[in-house]
Short mmCIF file of C-alpha atoms in Angstrom, two decimals:
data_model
loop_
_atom_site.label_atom_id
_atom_site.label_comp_id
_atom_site.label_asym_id
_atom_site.label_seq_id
_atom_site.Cartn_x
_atom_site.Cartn_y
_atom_site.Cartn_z
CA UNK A 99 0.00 0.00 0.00
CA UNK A 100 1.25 3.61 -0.77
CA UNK A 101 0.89 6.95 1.05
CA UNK A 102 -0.07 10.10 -1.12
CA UNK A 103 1.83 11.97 -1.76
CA UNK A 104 2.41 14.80 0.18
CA UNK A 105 1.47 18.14 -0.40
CA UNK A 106 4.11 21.12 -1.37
CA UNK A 107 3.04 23.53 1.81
CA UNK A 108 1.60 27.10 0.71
CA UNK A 109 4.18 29.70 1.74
CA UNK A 110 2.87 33.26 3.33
CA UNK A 111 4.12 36.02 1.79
CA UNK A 112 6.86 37.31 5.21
CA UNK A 113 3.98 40.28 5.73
CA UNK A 114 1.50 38.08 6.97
CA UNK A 115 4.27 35.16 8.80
CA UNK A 116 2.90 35.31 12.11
CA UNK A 117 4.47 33.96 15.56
CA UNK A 118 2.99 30.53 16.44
CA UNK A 119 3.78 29.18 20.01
CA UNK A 120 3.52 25.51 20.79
CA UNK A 121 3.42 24.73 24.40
CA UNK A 122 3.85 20.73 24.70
CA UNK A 123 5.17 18.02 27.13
CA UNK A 124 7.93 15.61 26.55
CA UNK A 125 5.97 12.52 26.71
CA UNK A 126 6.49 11.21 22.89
CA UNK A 127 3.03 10.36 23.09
CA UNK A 128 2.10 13.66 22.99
CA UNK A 129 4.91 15.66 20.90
CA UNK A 130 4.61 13.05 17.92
CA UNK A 131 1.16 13.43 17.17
CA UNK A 132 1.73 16.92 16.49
CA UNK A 133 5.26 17.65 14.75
CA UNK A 134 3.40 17.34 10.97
CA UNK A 135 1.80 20.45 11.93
CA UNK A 136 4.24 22.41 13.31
CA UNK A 137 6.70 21.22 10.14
CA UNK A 138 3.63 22.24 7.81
CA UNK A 139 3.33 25.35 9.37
CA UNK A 140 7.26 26.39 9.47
CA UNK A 141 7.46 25.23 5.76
CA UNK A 142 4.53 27.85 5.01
CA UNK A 143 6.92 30.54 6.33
CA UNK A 144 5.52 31.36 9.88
CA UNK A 145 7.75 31.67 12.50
CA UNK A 146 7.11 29.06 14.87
CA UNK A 147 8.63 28.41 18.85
CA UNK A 148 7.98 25.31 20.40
CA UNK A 149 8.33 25.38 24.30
CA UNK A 150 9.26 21.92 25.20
CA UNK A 151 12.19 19.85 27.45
CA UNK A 152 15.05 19.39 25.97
CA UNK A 153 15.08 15.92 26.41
CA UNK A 154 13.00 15.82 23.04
CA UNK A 155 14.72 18.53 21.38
CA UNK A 156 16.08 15.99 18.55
CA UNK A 157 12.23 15.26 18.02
CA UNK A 158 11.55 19.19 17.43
CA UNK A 159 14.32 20.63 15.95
CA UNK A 160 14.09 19.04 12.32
CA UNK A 161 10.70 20.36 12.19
CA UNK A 162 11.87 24.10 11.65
CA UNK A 163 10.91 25.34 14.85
CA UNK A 164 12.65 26.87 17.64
CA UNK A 165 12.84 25.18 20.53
CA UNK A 166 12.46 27.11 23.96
CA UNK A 167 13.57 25.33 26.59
CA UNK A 168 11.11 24.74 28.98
CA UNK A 169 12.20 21.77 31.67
CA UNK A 170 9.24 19.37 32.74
CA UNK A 171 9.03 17.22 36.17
CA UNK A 172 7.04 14.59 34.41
CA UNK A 173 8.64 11.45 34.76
CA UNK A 174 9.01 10.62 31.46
CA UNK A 175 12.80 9.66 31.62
CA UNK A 176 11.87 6.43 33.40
CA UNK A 177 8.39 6.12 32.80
CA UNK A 178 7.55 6.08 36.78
CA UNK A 179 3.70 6.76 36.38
CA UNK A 180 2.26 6.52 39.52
CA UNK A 181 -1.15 4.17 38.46
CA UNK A 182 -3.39 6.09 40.62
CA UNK A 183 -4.97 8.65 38.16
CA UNK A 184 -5.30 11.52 40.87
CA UNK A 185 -1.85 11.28 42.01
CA UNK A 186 -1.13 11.41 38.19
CA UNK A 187 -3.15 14.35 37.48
CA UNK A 188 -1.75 16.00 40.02
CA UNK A 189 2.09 15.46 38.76
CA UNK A 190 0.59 17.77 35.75
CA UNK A 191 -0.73 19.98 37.71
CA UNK A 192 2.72 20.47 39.59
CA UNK A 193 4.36 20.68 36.24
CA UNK A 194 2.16 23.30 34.54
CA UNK A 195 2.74 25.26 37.80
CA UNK A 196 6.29 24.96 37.53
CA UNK A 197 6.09 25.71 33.33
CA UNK A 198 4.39 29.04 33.87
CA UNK A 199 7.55 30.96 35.19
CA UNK A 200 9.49 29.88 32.50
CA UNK A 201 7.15 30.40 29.69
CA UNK A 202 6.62 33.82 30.94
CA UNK A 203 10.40 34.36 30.89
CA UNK A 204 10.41 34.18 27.05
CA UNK A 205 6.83 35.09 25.94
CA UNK A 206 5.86 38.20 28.17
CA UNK A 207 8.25 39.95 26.19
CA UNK A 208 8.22 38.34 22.71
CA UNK A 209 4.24 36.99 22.90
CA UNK A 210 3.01 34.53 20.02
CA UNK A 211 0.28 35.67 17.92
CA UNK A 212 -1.60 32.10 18.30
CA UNK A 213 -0.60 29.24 21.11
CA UNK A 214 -0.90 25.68 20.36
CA UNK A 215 -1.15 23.73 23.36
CA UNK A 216 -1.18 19.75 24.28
CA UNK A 217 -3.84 18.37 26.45
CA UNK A 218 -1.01 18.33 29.31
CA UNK A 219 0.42 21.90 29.27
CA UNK A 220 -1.68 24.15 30.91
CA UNK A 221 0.70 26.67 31.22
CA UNK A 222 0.21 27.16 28.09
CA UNK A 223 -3.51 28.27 28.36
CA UNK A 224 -2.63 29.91 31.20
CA UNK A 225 -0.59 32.12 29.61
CA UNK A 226 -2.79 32.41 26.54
CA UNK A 227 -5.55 33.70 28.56
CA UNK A 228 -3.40 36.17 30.48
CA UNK A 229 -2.00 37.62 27.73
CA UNK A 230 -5.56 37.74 25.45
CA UNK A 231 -4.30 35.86 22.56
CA UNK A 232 -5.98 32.81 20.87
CA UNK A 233 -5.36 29.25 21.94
CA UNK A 234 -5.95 25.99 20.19
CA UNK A 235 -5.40 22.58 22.03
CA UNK A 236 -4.00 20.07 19.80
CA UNK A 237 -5.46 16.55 21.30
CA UNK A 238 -3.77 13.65 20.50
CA UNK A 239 -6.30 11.58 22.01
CA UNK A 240 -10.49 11.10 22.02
CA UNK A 241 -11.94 14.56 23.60
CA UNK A 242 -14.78 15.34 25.49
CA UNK A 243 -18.49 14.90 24.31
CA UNK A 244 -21.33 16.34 25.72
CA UNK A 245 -22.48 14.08 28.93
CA UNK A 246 -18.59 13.38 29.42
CA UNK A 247 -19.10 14.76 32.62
CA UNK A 248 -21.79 12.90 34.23
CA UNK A 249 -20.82 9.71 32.52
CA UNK A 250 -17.11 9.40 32.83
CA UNK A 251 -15.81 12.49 34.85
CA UNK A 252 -17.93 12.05 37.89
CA UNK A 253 -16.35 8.71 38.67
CA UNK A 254 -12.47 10.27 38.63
CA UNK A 255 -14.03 13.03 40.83
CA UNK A 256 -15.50 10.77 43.70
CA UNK A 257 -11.55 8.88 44.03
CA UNK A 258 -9.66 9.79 47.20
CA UNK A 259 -7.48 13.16 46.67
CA UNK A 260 -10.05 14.48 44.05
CA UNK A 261 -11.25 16.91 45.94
CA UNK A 262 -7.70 18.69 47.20
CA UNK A 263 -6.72 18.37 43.58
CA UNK A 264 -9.67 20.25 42.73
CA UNK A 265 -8.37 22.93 44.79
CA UNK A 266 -5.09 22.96 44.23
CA UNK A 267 -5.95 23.92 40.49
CA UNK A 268 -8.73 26.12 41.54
CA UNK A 269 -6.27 28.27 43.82
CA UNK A 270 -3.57 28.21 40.90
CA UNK A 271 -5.97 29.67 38.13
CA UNK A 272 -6.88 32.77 41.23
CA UNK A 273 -3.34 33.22 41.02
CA UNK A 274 -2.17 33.03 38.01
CA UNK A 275 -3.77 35.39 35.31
CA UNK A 276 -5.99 32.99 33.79
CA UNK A 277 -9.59 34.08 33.21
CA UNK A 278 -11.12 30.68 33.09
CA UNK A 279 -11.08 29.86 37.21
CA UNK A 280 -13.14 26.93 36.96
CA UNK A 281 -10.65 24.17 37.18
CA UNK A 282 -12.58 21.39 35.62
CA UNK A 283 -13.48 23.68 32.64
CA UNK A 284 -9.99 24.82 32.43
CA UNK A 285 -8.47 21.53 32.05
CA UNK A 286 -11.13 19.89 30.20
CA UNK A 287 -13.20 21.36 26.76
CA UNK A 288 -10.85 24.16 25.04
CA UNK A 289 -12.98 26.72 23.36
CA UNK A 290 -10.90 25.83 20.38
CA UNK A 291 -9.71 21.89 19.66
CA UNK A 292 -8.16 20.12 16.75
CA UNK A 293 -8.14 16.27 17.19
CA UNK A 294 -5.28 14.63 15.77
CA UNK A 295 -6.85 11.20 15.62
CA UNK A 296 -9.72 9.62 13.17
CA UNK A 297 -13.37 10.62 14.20
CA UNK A 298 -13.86 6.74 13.98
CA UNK A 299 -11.84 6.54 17.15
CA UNK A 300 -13.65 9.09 18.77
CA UNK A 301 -16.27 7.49 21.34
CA UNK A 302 -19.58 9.05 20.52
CA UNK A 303 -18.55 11.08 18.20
CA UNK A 304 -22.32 12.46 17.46
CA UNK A 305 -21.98 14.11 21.05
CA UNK A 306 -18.94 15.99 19.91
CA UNK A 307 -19.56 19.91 19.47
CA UNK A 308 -18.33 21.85 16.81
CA UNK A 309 -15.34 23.37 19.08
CA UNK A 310 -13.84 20.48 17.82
CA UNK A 311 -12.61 19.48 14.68
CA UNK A 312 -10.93 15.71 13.44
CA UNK A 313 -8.22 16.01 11.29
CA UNK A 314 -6.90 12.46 11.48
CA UNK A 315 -3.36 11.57 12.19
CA UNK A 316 -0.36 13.64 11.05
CA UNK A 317 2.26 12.02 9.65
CA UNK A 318 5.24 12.02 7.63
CA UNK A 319 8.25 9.74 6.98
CA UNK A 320 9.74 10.81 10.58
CA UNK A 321 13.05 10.46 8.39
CA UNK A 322 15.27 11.78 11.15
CA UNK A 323 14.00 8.89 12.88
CA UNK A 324 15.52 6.38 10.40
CA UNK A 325 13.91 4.51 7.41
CA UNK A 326 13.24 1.36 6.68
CA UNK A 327 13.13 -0.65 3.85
CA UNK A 328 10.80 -3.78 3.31
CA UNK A 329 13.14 -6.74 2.31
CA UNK A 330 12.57 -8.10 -1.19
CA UNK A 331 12.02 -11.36 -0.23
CA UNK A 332 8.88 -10.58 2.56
CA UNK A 333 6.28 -12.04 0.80
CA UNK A 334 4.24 -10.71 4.56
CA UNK A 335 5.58 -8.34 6.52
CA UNK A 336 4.66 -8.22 10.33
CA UNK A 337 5.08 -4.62 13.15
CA UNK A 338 4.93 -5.61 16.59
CA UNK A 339 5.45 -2.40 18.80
CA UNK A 340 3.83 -2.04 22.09
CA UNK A 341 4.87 1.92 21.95
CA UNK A 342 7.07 4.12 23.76
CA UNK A 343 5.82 3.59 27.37
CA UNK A 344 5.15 0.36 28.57
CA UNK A 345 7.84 -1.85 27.00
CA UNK A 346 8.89 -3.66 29.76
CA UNK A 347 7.89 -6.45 28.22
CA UNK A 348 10.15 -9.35 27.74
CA UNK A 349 8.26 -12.69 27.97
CA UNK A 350 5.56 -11.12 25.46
CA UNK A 351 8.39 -10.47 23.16
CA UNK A 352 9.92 -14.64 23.71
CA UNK A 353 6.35 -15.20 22.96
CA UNK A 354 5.99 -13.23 19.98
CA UNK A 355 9.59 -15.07 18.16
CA UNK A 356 7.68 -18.39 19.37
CA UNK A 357 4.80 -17.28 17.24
CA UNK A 358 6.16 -15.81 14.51
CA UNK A 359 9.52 -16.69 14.47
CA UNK A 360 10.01 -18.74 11.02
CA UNK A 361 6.44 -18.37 10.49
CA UNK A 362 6.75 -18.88 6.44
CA UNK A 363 6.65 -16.08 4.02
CA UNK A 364 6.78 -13.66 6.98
CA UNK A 365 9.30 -11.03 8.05
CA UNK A 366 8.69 -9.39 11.91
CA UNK A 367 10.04 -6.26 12.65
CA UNK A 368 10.08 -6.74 16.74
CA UNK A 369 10.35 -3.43 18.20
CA UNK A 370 11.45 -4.07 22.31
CA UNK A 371 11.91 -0.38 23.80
CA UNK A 372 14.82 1.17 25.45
CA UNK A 373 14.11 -0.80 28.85
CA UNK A 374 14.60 -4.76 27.36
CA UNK A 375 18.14 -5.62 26.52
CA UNK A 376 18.13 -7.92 23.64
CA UNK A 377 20.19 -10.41 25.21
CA UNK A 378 16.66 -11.03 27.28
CA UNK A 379 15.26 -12.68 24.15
CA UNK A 380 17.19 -15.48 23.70
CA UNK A 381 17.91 -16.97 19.66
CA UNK A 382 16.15 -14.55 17.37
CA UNK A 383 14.70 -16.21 14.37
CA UNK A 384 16.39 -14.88 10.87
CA UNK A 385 13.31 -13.41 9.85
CA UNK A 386 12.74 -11.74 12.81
CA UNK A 387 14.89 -8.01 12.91
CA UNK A 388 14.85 -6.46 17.02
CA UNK A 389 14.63 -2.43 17.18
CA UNK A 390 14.20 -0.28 20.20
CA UNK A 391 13.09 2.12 17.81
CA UNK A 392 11.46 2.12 14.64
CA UNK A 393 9.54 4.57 12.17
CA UNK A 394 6.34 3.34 12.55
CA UNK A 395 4.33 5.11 9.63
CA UNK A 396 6.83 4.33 7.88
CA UNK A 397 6.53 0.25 8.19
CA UNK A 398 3.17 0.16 8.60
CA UNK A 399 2.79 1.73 5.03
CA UNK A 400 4.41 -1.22 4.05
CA UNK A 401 3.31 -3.66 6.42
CA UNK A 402 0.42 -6.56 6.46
CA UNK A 403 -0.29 -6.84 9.72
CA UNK A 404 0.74 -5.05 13.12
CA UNK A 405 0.52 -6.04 16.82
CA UNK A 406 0.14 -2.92 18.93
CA UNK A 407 -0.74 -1.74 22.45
CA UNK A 408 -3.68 0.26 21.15
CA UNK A 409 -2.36 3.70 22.24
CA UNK A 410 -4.32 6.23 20.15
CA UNK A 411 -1.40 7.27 18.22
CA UNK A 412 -0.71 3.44 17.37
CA UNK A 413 -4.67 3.00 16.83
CA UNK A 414 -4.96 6.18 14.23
CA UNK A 415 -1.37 5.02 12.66
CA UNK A 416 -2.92 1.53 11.86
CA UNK A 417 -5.95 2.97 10.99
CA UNK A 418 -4.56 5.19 8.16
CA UNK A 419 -2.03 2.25 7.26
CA UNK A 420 -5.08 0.12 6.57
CA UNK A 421 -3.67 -2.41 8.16
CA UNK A 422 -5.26 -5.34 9.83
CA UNK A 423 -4.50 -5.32 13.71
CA UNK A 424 -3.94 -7.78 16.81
CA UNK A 425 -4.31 -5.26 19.77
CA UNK A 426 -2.92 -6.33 23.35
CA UNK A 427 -3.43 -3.13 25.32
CA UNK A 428 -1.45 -2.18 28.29
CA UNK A 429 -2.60 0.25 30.23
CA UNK A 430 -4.93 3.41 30.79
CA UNK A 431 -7.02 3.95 27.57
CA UNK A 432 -5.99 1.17 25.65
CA UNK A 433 -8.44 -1.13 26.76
CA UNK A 434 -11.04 1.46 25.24
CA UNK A 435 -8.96 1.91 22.08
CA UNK A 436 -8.56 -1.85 21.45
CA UNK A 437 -12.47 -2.87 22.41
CA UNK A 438 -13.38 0.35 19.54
CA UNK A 439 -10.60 -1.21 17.03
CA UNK A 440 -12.54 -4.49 17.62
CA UNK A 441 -15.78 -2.77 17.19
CA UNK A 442 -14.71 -1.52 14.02
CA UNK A 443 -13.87 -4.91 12.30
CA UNK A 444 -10.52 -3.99 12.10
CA UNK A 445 -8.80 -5.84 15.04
CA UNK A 446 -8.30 -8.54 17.55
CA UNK A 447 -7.84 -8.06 21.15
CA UNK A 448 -5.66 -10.46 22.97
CA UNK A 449 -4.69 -9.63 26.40
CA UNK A 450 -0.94 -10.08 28.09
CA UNK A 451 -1.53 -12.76 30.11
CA UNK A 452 -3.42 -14.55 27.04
CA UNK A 453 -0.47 -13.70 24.53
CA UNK A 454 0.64 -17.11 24.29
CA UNK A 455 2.76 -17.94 20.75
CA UNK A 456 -0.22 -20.38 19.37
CA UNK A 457 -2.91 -17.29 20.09
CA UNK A 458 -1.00 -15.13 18.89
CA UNK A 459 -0.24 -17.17 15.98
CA UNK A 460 -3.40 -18.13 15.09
CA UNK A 461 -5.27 -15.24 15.46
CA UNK A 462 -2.78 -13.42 12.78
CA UNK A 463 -3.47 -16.38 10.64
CA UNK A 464 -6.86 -15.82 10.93
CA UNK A 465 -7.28 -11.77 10.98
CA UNK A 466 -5.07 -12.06 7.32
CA UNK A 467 -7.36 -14.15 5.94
CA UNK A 468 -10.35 -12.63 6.64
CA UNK A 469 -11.65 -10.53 3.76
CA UNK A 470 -14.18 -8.56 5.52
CA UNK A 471 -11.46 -7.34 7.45
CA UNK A 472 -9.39 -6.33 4.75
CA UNK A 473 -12.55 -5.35 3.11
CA UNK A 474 -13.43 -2.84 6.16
CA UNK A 475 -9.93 -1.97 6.93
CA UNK A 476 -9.49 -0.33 3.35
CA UNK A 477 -12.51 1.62 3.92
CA UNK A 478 -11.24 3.28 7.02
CA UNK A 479 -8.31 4.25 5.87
CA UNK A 480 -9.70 5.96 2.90
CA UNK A 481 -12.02 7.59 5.65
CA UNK A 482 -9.19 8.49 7.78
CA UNK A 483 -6.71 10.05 5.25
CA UNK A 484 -9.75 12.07 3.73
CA UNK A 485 -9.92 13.55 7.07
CA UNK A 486 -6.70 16.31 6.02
CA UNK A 487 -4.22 15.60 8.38
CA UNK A 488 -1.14 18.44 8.64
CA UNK A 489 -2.81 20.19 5.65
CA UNK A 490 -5.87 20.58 7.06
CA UNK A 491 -4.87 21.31 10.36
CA UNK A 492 -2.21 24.05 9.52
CA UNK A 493 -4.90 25.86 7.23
CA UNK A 494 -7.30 25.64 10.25
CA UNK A 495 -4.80 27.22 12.78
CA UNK A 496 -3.77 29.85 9.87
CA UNK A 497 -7.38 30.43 9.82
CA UNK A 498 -7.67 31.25 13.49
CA UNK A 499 -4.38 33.77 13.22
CA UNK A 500 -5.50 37.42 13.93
#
């Protein structure tokens, strides 16, 4: 399968280059989703800062924007996510807190004309708000629909430590020059949205107001990343990436060379994380090649099959791949995301303590040769690319430049 291809950007004319601002956090969850964008909208001429850690500056920097340095106390260095979600909010709430000061530094005195912001830096509508410029949130994940409140909200909100973190945040926004003081309005539904995922992932998507607009996912080669090349003697070829985050995986990976491992006319490209040494694998099959790191749109345009933890960004990639999918979800909202991949006739679910090497076999055996799924799978990804991607979302944020 082949991506189009891609679209020469429009260039401003340097009268009308405005200063964009992205605000984002160095999770690589959330700073992939969006780099298309802010490459489209450098390449159109617009001067463009992106306030980030410089732990992902080599993620940034190719795309033409500045990066100002902006140092996060996320703990995204060793992943150490506490797993109860208040706690977790509340380690963005300290960040944001912390972000402020230093945004200020820099954009008091040289303010951005628009500010992009992730779902996780609300500094960055903080600072929006203070100043009176326009804001857009760039999601990188399913947004808020009207009853989202009552339906899924109201059960985070009765948890122990809901309540202080309510007003923590509340006392924050009194402080901090933000006009929006309700906390829970703050930090959920912008006024402004772009959705960088397919509306088919969206859950109730009908319920979703017009704040928000799907553009799909935004991709490009990631060359900087590496390429890859499919070998010419892959009659199948086979991704199995559980993402970025939760790759402490090793037996699912022995598991996953005992299924596919000299499974003929296949070639597996294994990807294992930066927390599995390789030696941890034992004998690797020939067709089998082990990455910590891989170029995933780039595979899966030329891929067959993939096995993924059913983050969203995995979810929309395979989506606009069109390729058939055996999700075994880790943690937090992949369980949703897989269960809606399923629901789309597109995937499998297998969980990790069923990932034996004859399920997971046999359910790729079986997914492959199933031509309503390829049938259904084609469909969405026509669906998904016609949704605009970088394009589209750069022309929307031009749109919304005073």
């Amino acid at each position: 399968m082949r991506v189009p291809a891609r679209r020469e950007p429009v260039r401003v004319a340097p009268d009308m280059s405005k200063h964009i601002a992205m605000v984002g956090v160095p999770a690589v969850s959330h700073v992939l989703p969006g780099l298309e964008v802010i490459r489209e909208l450098a390449a159109r001429g617009h001067r463009v800062t992106y306030a980030n850690d410089p732990a992902v500056a080599h993620l940034i920097e190719p795309t033409g924007a500045e990066l100002v340095p902006c140092t996060s106390t996320l703990p995204v260095a060793d992943n150490a996510w506490p797993a109860d979600p208040i706690a977790a909010m509340d380690l963005f709430l300290d960040d944001a807190i912390q972000a402020l000061p230093q945004l200020r530094a820099v954009y008091d005195a040289d303010p951005a004309d628009l500010y992009l912001y992730d779902i996780g830096a609300y500094g960055a509508r903080a600072l929006a708000e203070s100043q009176g410029r326009p804001f857009v949130q760039l999601s990188p994940t399913f947004v808020a629909w009207k009853g989202y409140e009552d339906e899924v909200a109201a059960q985070l909100w009765a948890l122990p430590g809901a309540d202080a973190h309510r007003a923590k945040f509340a006392e924050w926004l009194a402080s901090c020059g933000a006009t929006t003081l309700d906390s829970d309005a703050f930090s959920g539904r912008s006024p402004r949205a772009l959705a960088l995922i397919p509306r088919a992932m969206q859950p109730n998507a009908d319920r979703v107001d017009d704040s928000v607009t799907f553009v799909g996912p935004c991709l490009g080669d990631r060359a900087s990343l590496g390429g890859w090349t499919r070998p010419a003697d892959a009659g199948k070829v086979l991704l199995v990436s559980l993402g970025s985050a939760y790759t402490r995986q090793a037996a699912f990976y022995r598991e996953c060379l005992a299924a596919f491992g000299n499974l003929p006319g296949w070639h597996v490209v294994l990807q294992i994380g930066k927390y599995v040494d390789p030696a941890e694998l034992g004998e690797v099959p020939a067709n089998v090649e082990v990455r910590s790191w891989v170029p995933q749109p780039a595979i899966l345009a030329q891929a067959d099959a993939f096995v993924t933890h059913a983050g969203m960004g995995s979810s929309a990639e395979g989506l606009h791949a069109g390729v058939p999918m055996i999700a075994v979800p880790q943690a937090a909202e992949q369980f949703m995301n897989a269960d809606r991949l399923v629901e789309l006739g597109v995937a499998r679910r297998i969980d990790t303590a069923d990932a034996t090497a004859e399920s997971l076999r046999s359910t790729l055996l079986e997914l492959v040769a199933d031509p309503d799924v390829a049938r259904t799978s084609a469909g969405l990804r026509d669906e998904t690319r016609a949704e605009g991607g970088s394009t589209r979302a750069a022309d929307l944020v031009e749109e919304l430049l005073p």
